[in-house]
C-alpha cells in the first residue's frame, strides 16, 4: 500500500506553519518556501524520502505519520499555552518597578518621579 500523499502533503504544510519565523524579518508562507531554512530542508527531504520508499514498509510510514501529527498538535498546544500565559499574566515580563507603577495606576495613583543623582534635569 502506498502512503497517502494528500495526508503527507497536508502534514508537511502544517509543520511549516508551526515553525517559528525568523526574528530578523517577518517571512510570509511564500518566502518560507522560496528560501527554506536548514530545518525546513531537512523536513522536506525526510518526507520526500518516506513517500518514495518501498510499499512493504507502509506500517512504519503510518507510524511516522502519526508521530508527526502528534508533534504538530503538541506545537500548536504550546503556542496556545504561551498566548494564554501572556494574556492572563500581563506583568510576567515586567521589572518589579514597572509592575509597582502599573499597580498604582490601576487604583488611581501615580508614583512620584524618583530623584536620580546623575542630575539629568527632569
N, CA, C and O atoms as a DFTB+ gen file, in Angstrom:
488 C
 N C O
     1  1       0.848      -1.179       0.000
     2  2       0.000       0.000       0.000
     3  2       0.893       1.240       0.000
     4  3       1.834       1.330       0.788
     5  1       0.600       2.183      -0.873
     6  2       1.398       3.403      -0.941
     7  2       0.936       4.382       0.129
     8  3      -0.235       4.372       0.508
     9  1       1.829       5.221       0.618
    10  2       1.442       6.196       1.646
    11  2       0.457       7.220       1.076
    12  3       0.546       7.569      -0.101
    13  1      -0.466       7.697       1.882
    14  2      -1.461       8.669       1.412
    15  2      -0.807      10.032       1.170
    16  3      -0.561      10.787       2.111
    17  1      -0.534      10.333      -0.079
    18  2       0.188      11.548      -0.468
    19  2      -0.529      12.816      -0.003
    20  3       0.139      13.700       0.533
    21  1      -1.863      12.965      -0.176
    22  2      -2.520      14.200       0.295
    23  2      -2.378      14.406       1.805
    24  3      -2.220      15.535       2.268
    25  1      -2.433      13.322       2.561
    26  2      -2.283      13.416       4.012
    27  2      -0.870      13.878       4.375
    28  3      -0.692      14.699       5.274
    29  1       0.124      13.349       3.676
    30  2       1.513      13.736       3.944
    31  2       1.748      15.185       3.541
    32  3       2.433      15.926       4.247
    33  1       1.185      15.588       2.415
    34  2       1.329      16.971       1.950
    35  2       0.696      17.937       2.960
    36  3       1.270      18.977       3.283
    37  1      -0.478      17.580       3.446
    38  2      -1.157      18.411       4.447
    39  2      -0.333      18.501       5.729
    40  3      -0.215      19.568       6.331
    41  1       0.225      17.384       6.131
    42  2       1.054      17.344       7.332
    43  2       2.295      18.216       7.160
    44  3       2.701      18.918       8.086
    45  1       2.890      18.168       5.980
    46  2       4.066      18.993       5.695
    47  2       3.718      20.474       5.786
    48  3       4.483      21.256       6.350
    49  1       2.586      20.860       5.244
    50  2       2.165      22.265       5.314
    51  2       1.907      22.683       6.757
    52  3       2.273      23.786       7.163
    53  1       1.279      21.803       7.531
    54  2       1.024      22.128       8.939
    55  2       2.329      22.288       9.706
    56  3       2.441      23.164      10.563
    57  1       3.316      21.448       9.405
    58  2       4.629      21.583      10.044
    59  2       5.262      22.922       9.698
    60  3       5.809      23.594      10.573
    61  1       5.195      23.317       8.435
    62  2       5.765      24.600       8.032
    63  2       5.081      25.766       8.736
    64  3       5.739      26.727       9.133
    65  1       3.756      25.680       8.891
    66  2       3.031      26.767       9.563
    67  2       3.442      26.899      11.020
    68  3       3.458      28.004      11.564
    69  1       3.771      25.799      11.647
    70  2       4.105      25.835      13.070
    71  2       5.558      26.191      13.345
    72  3       5.909      26.508      14.482
    73  1       6.405      26.144      12.327
    74  2       7.801      26.511      12.554
    75  2       7.893      27.989      12.883
    76  3       7.172      28.795      12.294
    77  1       8.760      28.362      13.808
    78  2       8.886      29.788      14.142
    79  2       9.478      30.561      12.986
    80  3      10.356      30.075      12.273
    81  1       8.981      31.778      12.813
    82  2       9.551      32.624      11.771
    83  2      10.849      33.220      12.294
    84  3      11.059      33.311      13.504
    85  1      11.708      33.621      11.384
    86  2      12.989      34.172      11.801
    87  2      12.775      35.547      12.414
    88  3      11.972      36.321      11.892
    89  1      13.460      35.879      13.498
    90  2      13.249      37.164      14.151
    91  2      13.756      38.352      13.346
    92  3      13.283      39.469      13.554
    93  1      14.713      38.146      12.425
    94  2      15.261      39.271      11.672
    95  2      14.208      39.864      10.747
    96  3      14.045      41.083      10.690
    97  1      13.505      39.026      10.035
    98  2      12.494      39.502       9.101
    99  2      11.238      38.670       9.274
   100  3      11.308      37.485       9.599
   101  1      10.107      39.286       9.057
   102  2       8.877      38.522       9.080
   103  2       8.682      37.942       7.694
   104  3       8.568      38.670       6.708
   105  1       8.646      36.623       7.632
   106  2       8.569      35.945       6.357
   107  2       7.160      35.429       6.137
   108  3       6.531      34.902       7.054
   109  1       6.676      35.581       4.936
   110  2       5.368      35.032       4.598
   111  2       5.546      33.573       4.211
   112  3       6.669      33.083       4.090
   113  1       4.423      32.882       4.018
   114  2       4.484      31.477       3.649
   115  2       5.240      31.301       2.334
   116  3       5.999      30.343       2.183
   117  1       5.043      32.208       1.385
   118  2       5.737      32.106       0.097
   119  2       7.244      32.245       0.286
   120  3       8.018      31.536      -0.356
   121  1       7.660      33.150       1.159
   122  2       9.081      33.341       1.403
   123  2       9.679      32.136       2.110
   124  3      10.843      31.804       1.887
   125  1       8.894      31.471       2.967
   126  2       9.386      30.276       3.642
   127  2       9.706      29.188       2.625
   128  3      10.690      28.462       2.771
   129  1       8.868      29.079       1.594
   130  2       9.065      28.032       0.608
   131  2      10.156      28.385      -0.397
   132  3      10.845      27.489      -0.884
   133  1      10.330      29.664      -0.721
   134  2      11.329      30.048      -1.721
   135  2      12.739      30.045      -1.158
   136  3      13.688      29.792      -1.901
   137  1      12.907      30.316       0.122
   138  2      14.240      30.265       0.739
   139  2      14.132      29.518       2.064
   140  3      14.132      30.134       3.129
   141  1      14.039      28.191       1.999
   142  2      13.828      27.410       3.221
   143  2      15.056      27.381       4.123
   144  3      16.193      27.459       3.658
   145  1      14.802      27.267       5.411
   146  2      15.895      27.136       6.380
   147  2      16.416      25.700       6.334
   148  3      15.863      24.857       5.629
   149  1      17.473      25.429       7.082
   150  2      18.035      24.080       7.121
   151  2      17.024      23.092       7.695
   152  3      16.918      21.961       7.222
   153  1      16.284      23.521       8.713
   154  2      15.280      22.650       9.312
   155  2      14.180      22.318       8.307
   156  3      13.746      21.169       8.217
   157  1      13.732      23.306       7.561
   158  2      12.698      23.071       6.551
   159  2      13.210      22.145       5.448
   160  3      12.476      21.279       4.973
   161  1      14.458      22.327       5.043
   162  2      15.037      21.443       4.035
   163  2      15.116      20.009       4.542
   164  3      14.867      19.059       3.799
   165  1      15.465      19.866       5.810
   166  2      15.567      18.524       6.407
   167  2      14.202      17.854       6.480
   168  3      14.072      16.669       6.173
   169  1      13.181      18.609       6.887
   170  2      11.831      18.050       6.963
   171  2      11.366      17.625       5.576
   172  3      10.803      16.544       5.405
   173  1      11.603      18.469       4.601
   174  2      11.171      18.146       3.234
   175  2      11.886      16.912       2.700
   176  3      11.258      16.046       2.091
   177  1      13.184      16.826       2.921
   178  2      13.914      15.658       2.419
   179  2      13.466      14.386       3.123
   180  3      13.364      13.332       2.496
   181  1      13.197      14.480       4.426
   182  2      12.726      13.309       5.163
   183  2      11.363      12.856       4.648
   184  3      11.138      11.663       4.440
   185  1      10.467      13.799       4.447
   186  2       9.125      13.450       3.977
   187  2       9.182      12.908       2.552
   188  3       8.510      11.925       2.242
   189  1       9.970      13.532       1.686
   190  2      10.026      13.053       0.300
   191  2      10.681      11.678       0.214
   192  3      10.309      10.876      -0.643
   193  1      11.645      11.392       1.081
   194  2      12.269      10.058       1.057
   195  2      11.300       9.005       1.587
   196  3      11.329       7.856       1.145
   197  1      10.443       9.390       2.530
   198  2       9.462       8.438       3.079
   199  2       8.379       8.097       2.058
   200  3       7.887       6.969       2.036
   201  1       8.003       9.057       1.216
   202  2       6.945       8.783       0.249
   203  2       7.448       7.922      -0.905
   204  3       6.647       7.278      -1.583
   205  1       8.769       7.898      -1.141
   206  2       9.303       7.098      -2.246
   207  2       9.832       5.744      -1.789
   208  3      10.474       5.041      -2.569
   209  1       9.573       5.365      -0.535
   210  2      10.044       4.075      -0.028
   211  2       9.233       2.934      -0.628
   212  3       8.197       3.144      -1.258
   213  1       9.732       1.730      -0.415
   214  2       9.021       0.566      -0.927
   215  2       7.727       0.333      -0.141
   216  3       7.643       0.679       1.038
   217  1       6.741      -0.242      -0.786
   218  2       5.434      -0.424      -0.160
   219  2       5.431      -1.369       1.035
   220  3       4.473      -1.356       1.809
   221  1       6.458      -2.184       1.215
   222  2       6.460      -3.145       2.313
   223  2       6.614      -2.471       3.672
   224  3       6.298      -3.086       4.691
   225  1       7.082      -1.245       3.718
   226  2       7.278      -0.552       4.989
   227  2       6.159       0.444       5.274
   228  3       6.391       1.459       5.930
   229  1       4.946       0.168       4.788
   230  2       3.839       1.113       4.967
   231  2       3.414       1.222       6.432
   232  3       2.941       2.278       6.853
   233  1       3.576       0.148       7.219
   234  2       3.239       0.209       8.644
   235  2       4.148       1.182       9.378
   236  3       3.702       1.941      10.239
   237  1       5.423       1.149       9.026
   238  2       6.384       2.074       9.628
   239  2       6.074       3.508       9.204
   240  3       6.179       4.435      10.007
   241  1       5.692       3.685       7.939
   242  2       5.358       5.014       7.438
   243  2       4.130       5.568       8.154
   244  3       4.105       6.742       8.523
   245  1       3.116       4.734       8.351
   246  2       1.914       5.175       9.066
   247  2       2.258       5.578      10.493
   248  3       1.720       6.558      11.009
   249  1       3.145       4.832      11.129
   250  2       3.569       5.178      12.482
   251  2       4.279       6.529      12.510
   252  3       4.061       7.330      13.419
   253  1       5.120       6.777      11.521
   254  2       5.830       8.052      11.459
   255  2       4.886       9.207      11.158
   256  3       5.078      10.313      11.663
   257  1       3.870       8.961      10.341
   258  2       2.863       9.985      10.066
   259  2       2.121      10.335      11.340
   260  3       1.882      11.510      11.619
   261  1       1.754       9.323      12.119
   262  2       1.062       9.578      13.385
   263  2       1.943      10.341      14.356
   264  3       1.461      11.226      15.062
   265  1       3.223      10.015      14.402
   266  2       4.139      10.745      15.276
   267  2       4.259      12.199      14.849
   268  3       4.288      13.095      15.693
   269  1       4.329      12.436      13.553
   270  2       4.426      13.808      13.050
   271  2       3.151      14.587      13.369
   272  3       3.217      15.765      13.721
   273  1       1.990      13.937      13.247
   274  2       0.728      14.605      13.588
   275  2       0.674      14.946      15.074
   276  3       0.202      16.018      15.452
   277  1       1.158      14.035      15.915
   278  2       1.213      14.317      17.348
   279  2       2.149      15.479      17.634
   280  3       1.860      16.304      18.501
   281  1       3.262      15.558      16.924
   282  2       4.191      16.660      17.104
   283  2       3.546      17.983      16.731
   284  3       3.712      18.974      17.443
   285  1       2.810      18.014      15.620
   286  2       2.125      19.241      15.200
   287  2       1.107      19.653      16.252
   288  3       1.006      20.833      16.588
   289  1       0.350      18.687      16.776
   290  2      -0.627      19.003      17.821
   291  2       0.061      19.538      19.071
   292  3      -0.437      20.470      19.702
   293  1       1.191      18.959      19.428
   294  2       1.944      19.424      20.592
   295  2       2.424      20.858      20.406
   296  3       2.303      21.675      21.319
   297  1       2.965      21.169      19.234
   298  2       3.477      22.510      18.973
   299  2       2.328      23.524      18.969
   300  3       2.482      24.639      19.467
   301  1       1.181      23.137      18.411
   302  2       0.015      24.025      18.423
   303  2      -0.438      24.284      19.863
   304  3      -0.781      25.412      20.217
   305  1      -0.437      23.237      20.689
   306  2      -0.836      23.397      22.086
   307  2       0.145      24.294      22.831
   308  3      -0.274      25.100      23.662
   309  1       1.439      24.172      22.551
   310  2       2.435      25.018      23.197
   311  2       2.259      26.478      22.808
   312  3       2.405      27.371      23.641
   313  1       1.941      26.719      21.528
   314  2       1.714      28.091      21.081
   315  2       0.481      28.679      21.752
   316  3       0.490      29.838      22.166
   317  1      -0.575      27.890      21.861
   318  2      -1.786      28.342      22.540
   319  2      -1.499      28.621      24.014
   320  3      -1.974      29.614      24.564
   321  1      -0.726      27.749      24.648
   322  2      -0.372      27.926      26.046
   323  2       0.401      29.230      26.264
   324  3       0.126      29.967      27.210
   325  1       1.366      29.509      25.385
   326  2       2.151      30.740      25.509
   327  2       1.265      31.966      25.316
   328  3       1.429      32.967      26.013
   329  1       0.330      31.894      24.375
   330  2      -0.596      33.007      24.147
   331  2      -1.465      33.249      25.366
   332  3      -1.650      34.394      25.778
   333  1      -1.999      32.187      25.948
   334  2      -2.842      32.326      27.139
   335  2      -2.044      32.842      28.331
   336  3      -2.547      33.647      29.114
   337  1      -0.810      32.385      28.470
   338  2       0.030      32.861      29.570
   339  2       0.262      34.363      29.451
   340  3       0.192      35.081      30.448
   341  1       0.537      34.842      28.242
   342  2       0.740      36.274      28.044
   343  2      -0.542      37.052      28.302
   344  3      -0.503      38.147      28.863
   345  1      -1.672      36.494      27.897
   346  2      -2.938      37.209      28.052
   347  2      -3.351      37.327      29.516
   348  3      -3.798      38.390      29.946
   349  1      -3.206      36.257      30.279
   350  2      -3.703      36.269      31.650
   351  2      -2.656      36.622      32.696
   352  3      -2.981      36.735      33.878
   353  1      -1.420      36.795      32.286
   354  2      -0.351      37.244      33.182
   355  2       0.394      38.385      32.513
   356  3       1.553      38.222      32.132
   357  1      -0.247      39.533      32.362
   358  2       0.378      40.609      31.591
   359  2       1.654      41.151      32.218
   360  3       2.490      41.691      31.493
   361  1       1.843      41.037      33.509
   362  2       3.036      41.581      34.154
   363  2       4.181      40.608      34.216
   364  3       5.185      40.876      34.875
   365  1       4.055      39.492      33.550
   366  2       5.052      38.434      33.659
   367  2       6.433      38.877      33.171
   368  3       7.436      38.506      33.782
   369  1       6.515      39.642      32.113
   370  2       7.810      40.035      31.582
   371  2       8.283      41.398      32.054
   372  3       9.243      41.941      31.509
   373  1       7.616      41.964      33.070
   374  2       7.969      43.317      33.531
   375  2       8.951      43.272      34.692
   376  3       9.072      42.271      35.399
   377  1       9.644      44.385      34.861
   378  2      10.505      44.522      36.031
   379  2       9.626      44.828      37.247
   380  3       8.444      45.143      37.104
   381  1      10.203      44.732      38.418
   382  2       9.442      44.998      39.651
   383  2       8.975      46.447      39.709
   384  3       7.861      46.724      40.154
   385  1       9.825      47.375      39.260
   386  2       9.441      48.800      39.261
   387  2       8.240      49.054      38.370
   388  3       7.301      49.751      38.754
   389  1       8.278      48.486      37.186
   390  2       7.179      48.672      36.236
   391  2       5.890      48.065      36.770
   392  3       4.816      48.642      36.601
   393  1       5.987      46.920      37.404
   394  2       4.815      46.257      37.980
   395  2       4.196      47.108      39.091
   396  3       2.973      47.223      39.170
   397  1       5.033      47.707      39.956
   398  2       4.534      48.561      41.040
   399  2       3.881      49.812      40.461
   400  3       2.820      50.231      40.922
   401  1       4.513      50.408      39.452
   402  2       3.959      51.607      38.835
   403  2       2.590      51.332      38.211
   404  3       1.654      52.113      38.384
   405  1       2.480      50.225      37.490
   406  2       1.199      49.900      36.866
   407  2       0.136      49.524      37.896
   408  3      -1.042      49.829      37.708
   409  1       0.538      48.866      38.980
   410  2      -0.415      48.544      40.040
   411  2      -0.947      49.816      40.688
   412  3      -2.135      49.907      40.994
   413  1      -0.075      50.799      40.900
   414  2      -0.508      52.073      41.478
   415  2      -1.457      52.791      40.525
   416  3      -2.455      53.361      40.965
   417  1      -1.168      52.772      39.255
   418  2      -2.060      53.420      38.276
   419  2      -3.409      52.732      38.211
   420  3      -4.427      53.378      37.963
   421  1      -3.424      51.427      38.434
   422  2      -4.674      50.682      38.389
   423  2      -5.656      51.155      39.460
   424  3      -6.869      51.132      39.250
   425  1      -5.129      51.585      40.608
   426  2      -6.012      52.063      41.688
   427  2      -6.113      53.586      41.710
   428  3      -6.639      54.164      42.661
   429  1      -5.609      54.234      40.661
   430  2      -5.790      55.672      40.530
   431  2      -4.687      56.529      41.098
   432  3      -4.895      57.723      41.312
   433  1      -3.532      55.973      41.349
   434  2      -2.421      56.754      41.893
   435  2      -1.279      56.795      40.883
   436  3      -1.082      55.861      40.105
   437  1      -0.544      57.879      40.911
   438  2       0.672      57.965      40.112
   439  2       1.846      58.044      41.064
   440  3       1.813      58.819      42.021
   441  1       2.865      57.270      40.825
   442  2       4.050      57.312      41.666
   443  2       4.847      58.566      41.347
   444  3       4.871      59.011      40.199
   445  1       5.501      59.143      42.356
   446  2       6.310      60.331      42.084
   447  2       7.557      59.951      41.282
   448  3       8.031      58.816      41.330
   449  1       8.063      60.925      40.554
   450  2       9.284      60.712      39.792
   451  2      10.429      60.663      40.785
   452  3      10.564      61.547      41.631
   453  1      11.250      59.635      40.684
   454  2      12.352      59.477      41.624
   455  2      13.527      60.363      41.227
   456  3      13.804      60.558      40.043
   457  1      14.196      60.883      42.217
   458  2      15.366      61.726      42.000
   459  2      16.545      60.841      41.628
   460  3      16.810      59.839      42.291
   461  1      17.247      61.210      40.576
   462  2      18.439      60.477      40.185
   463  2      19.648      61.362      40.463
   464  3      19.636      62.545      40.121
   465  1      20.665      60.823      41.062
   466  2      21.851      61.585      41.436
   467  2      22.660      62.027      40.228
   468  3      23.520      62.898      40.355
   469  1      22.408      61.447      39.056
   470  2      23.147      61.800      37.854
   471  2      22.887      63.228      37.421
   472  3      23.722      63.821      36.738
   473  1      21.749      63.800      37.800
   474  2      21.422      65.185      37.517
   475  2      21.110      65.439      36.049
   476  3      21.603      66.413      35.479
   477  1      20.306      64.590      35.426
   478  2      19.937      64.806      34.041
   479  2      18.705      65.679      33.940
   480  3      17.946      65.525      32.982
   481  1      18.470      66.553      34.837
   482  2      17.469      67.601      34.853
   483  2      16.067      67.232      34.402
   484  3      15.705      67.449      33.245
   485  1      15.297      66.688      35.287
   486  2      13.888      66.450      34.982
   487  2      13.034      67.430      35.710
   488  3      11.810      67.395      35.584
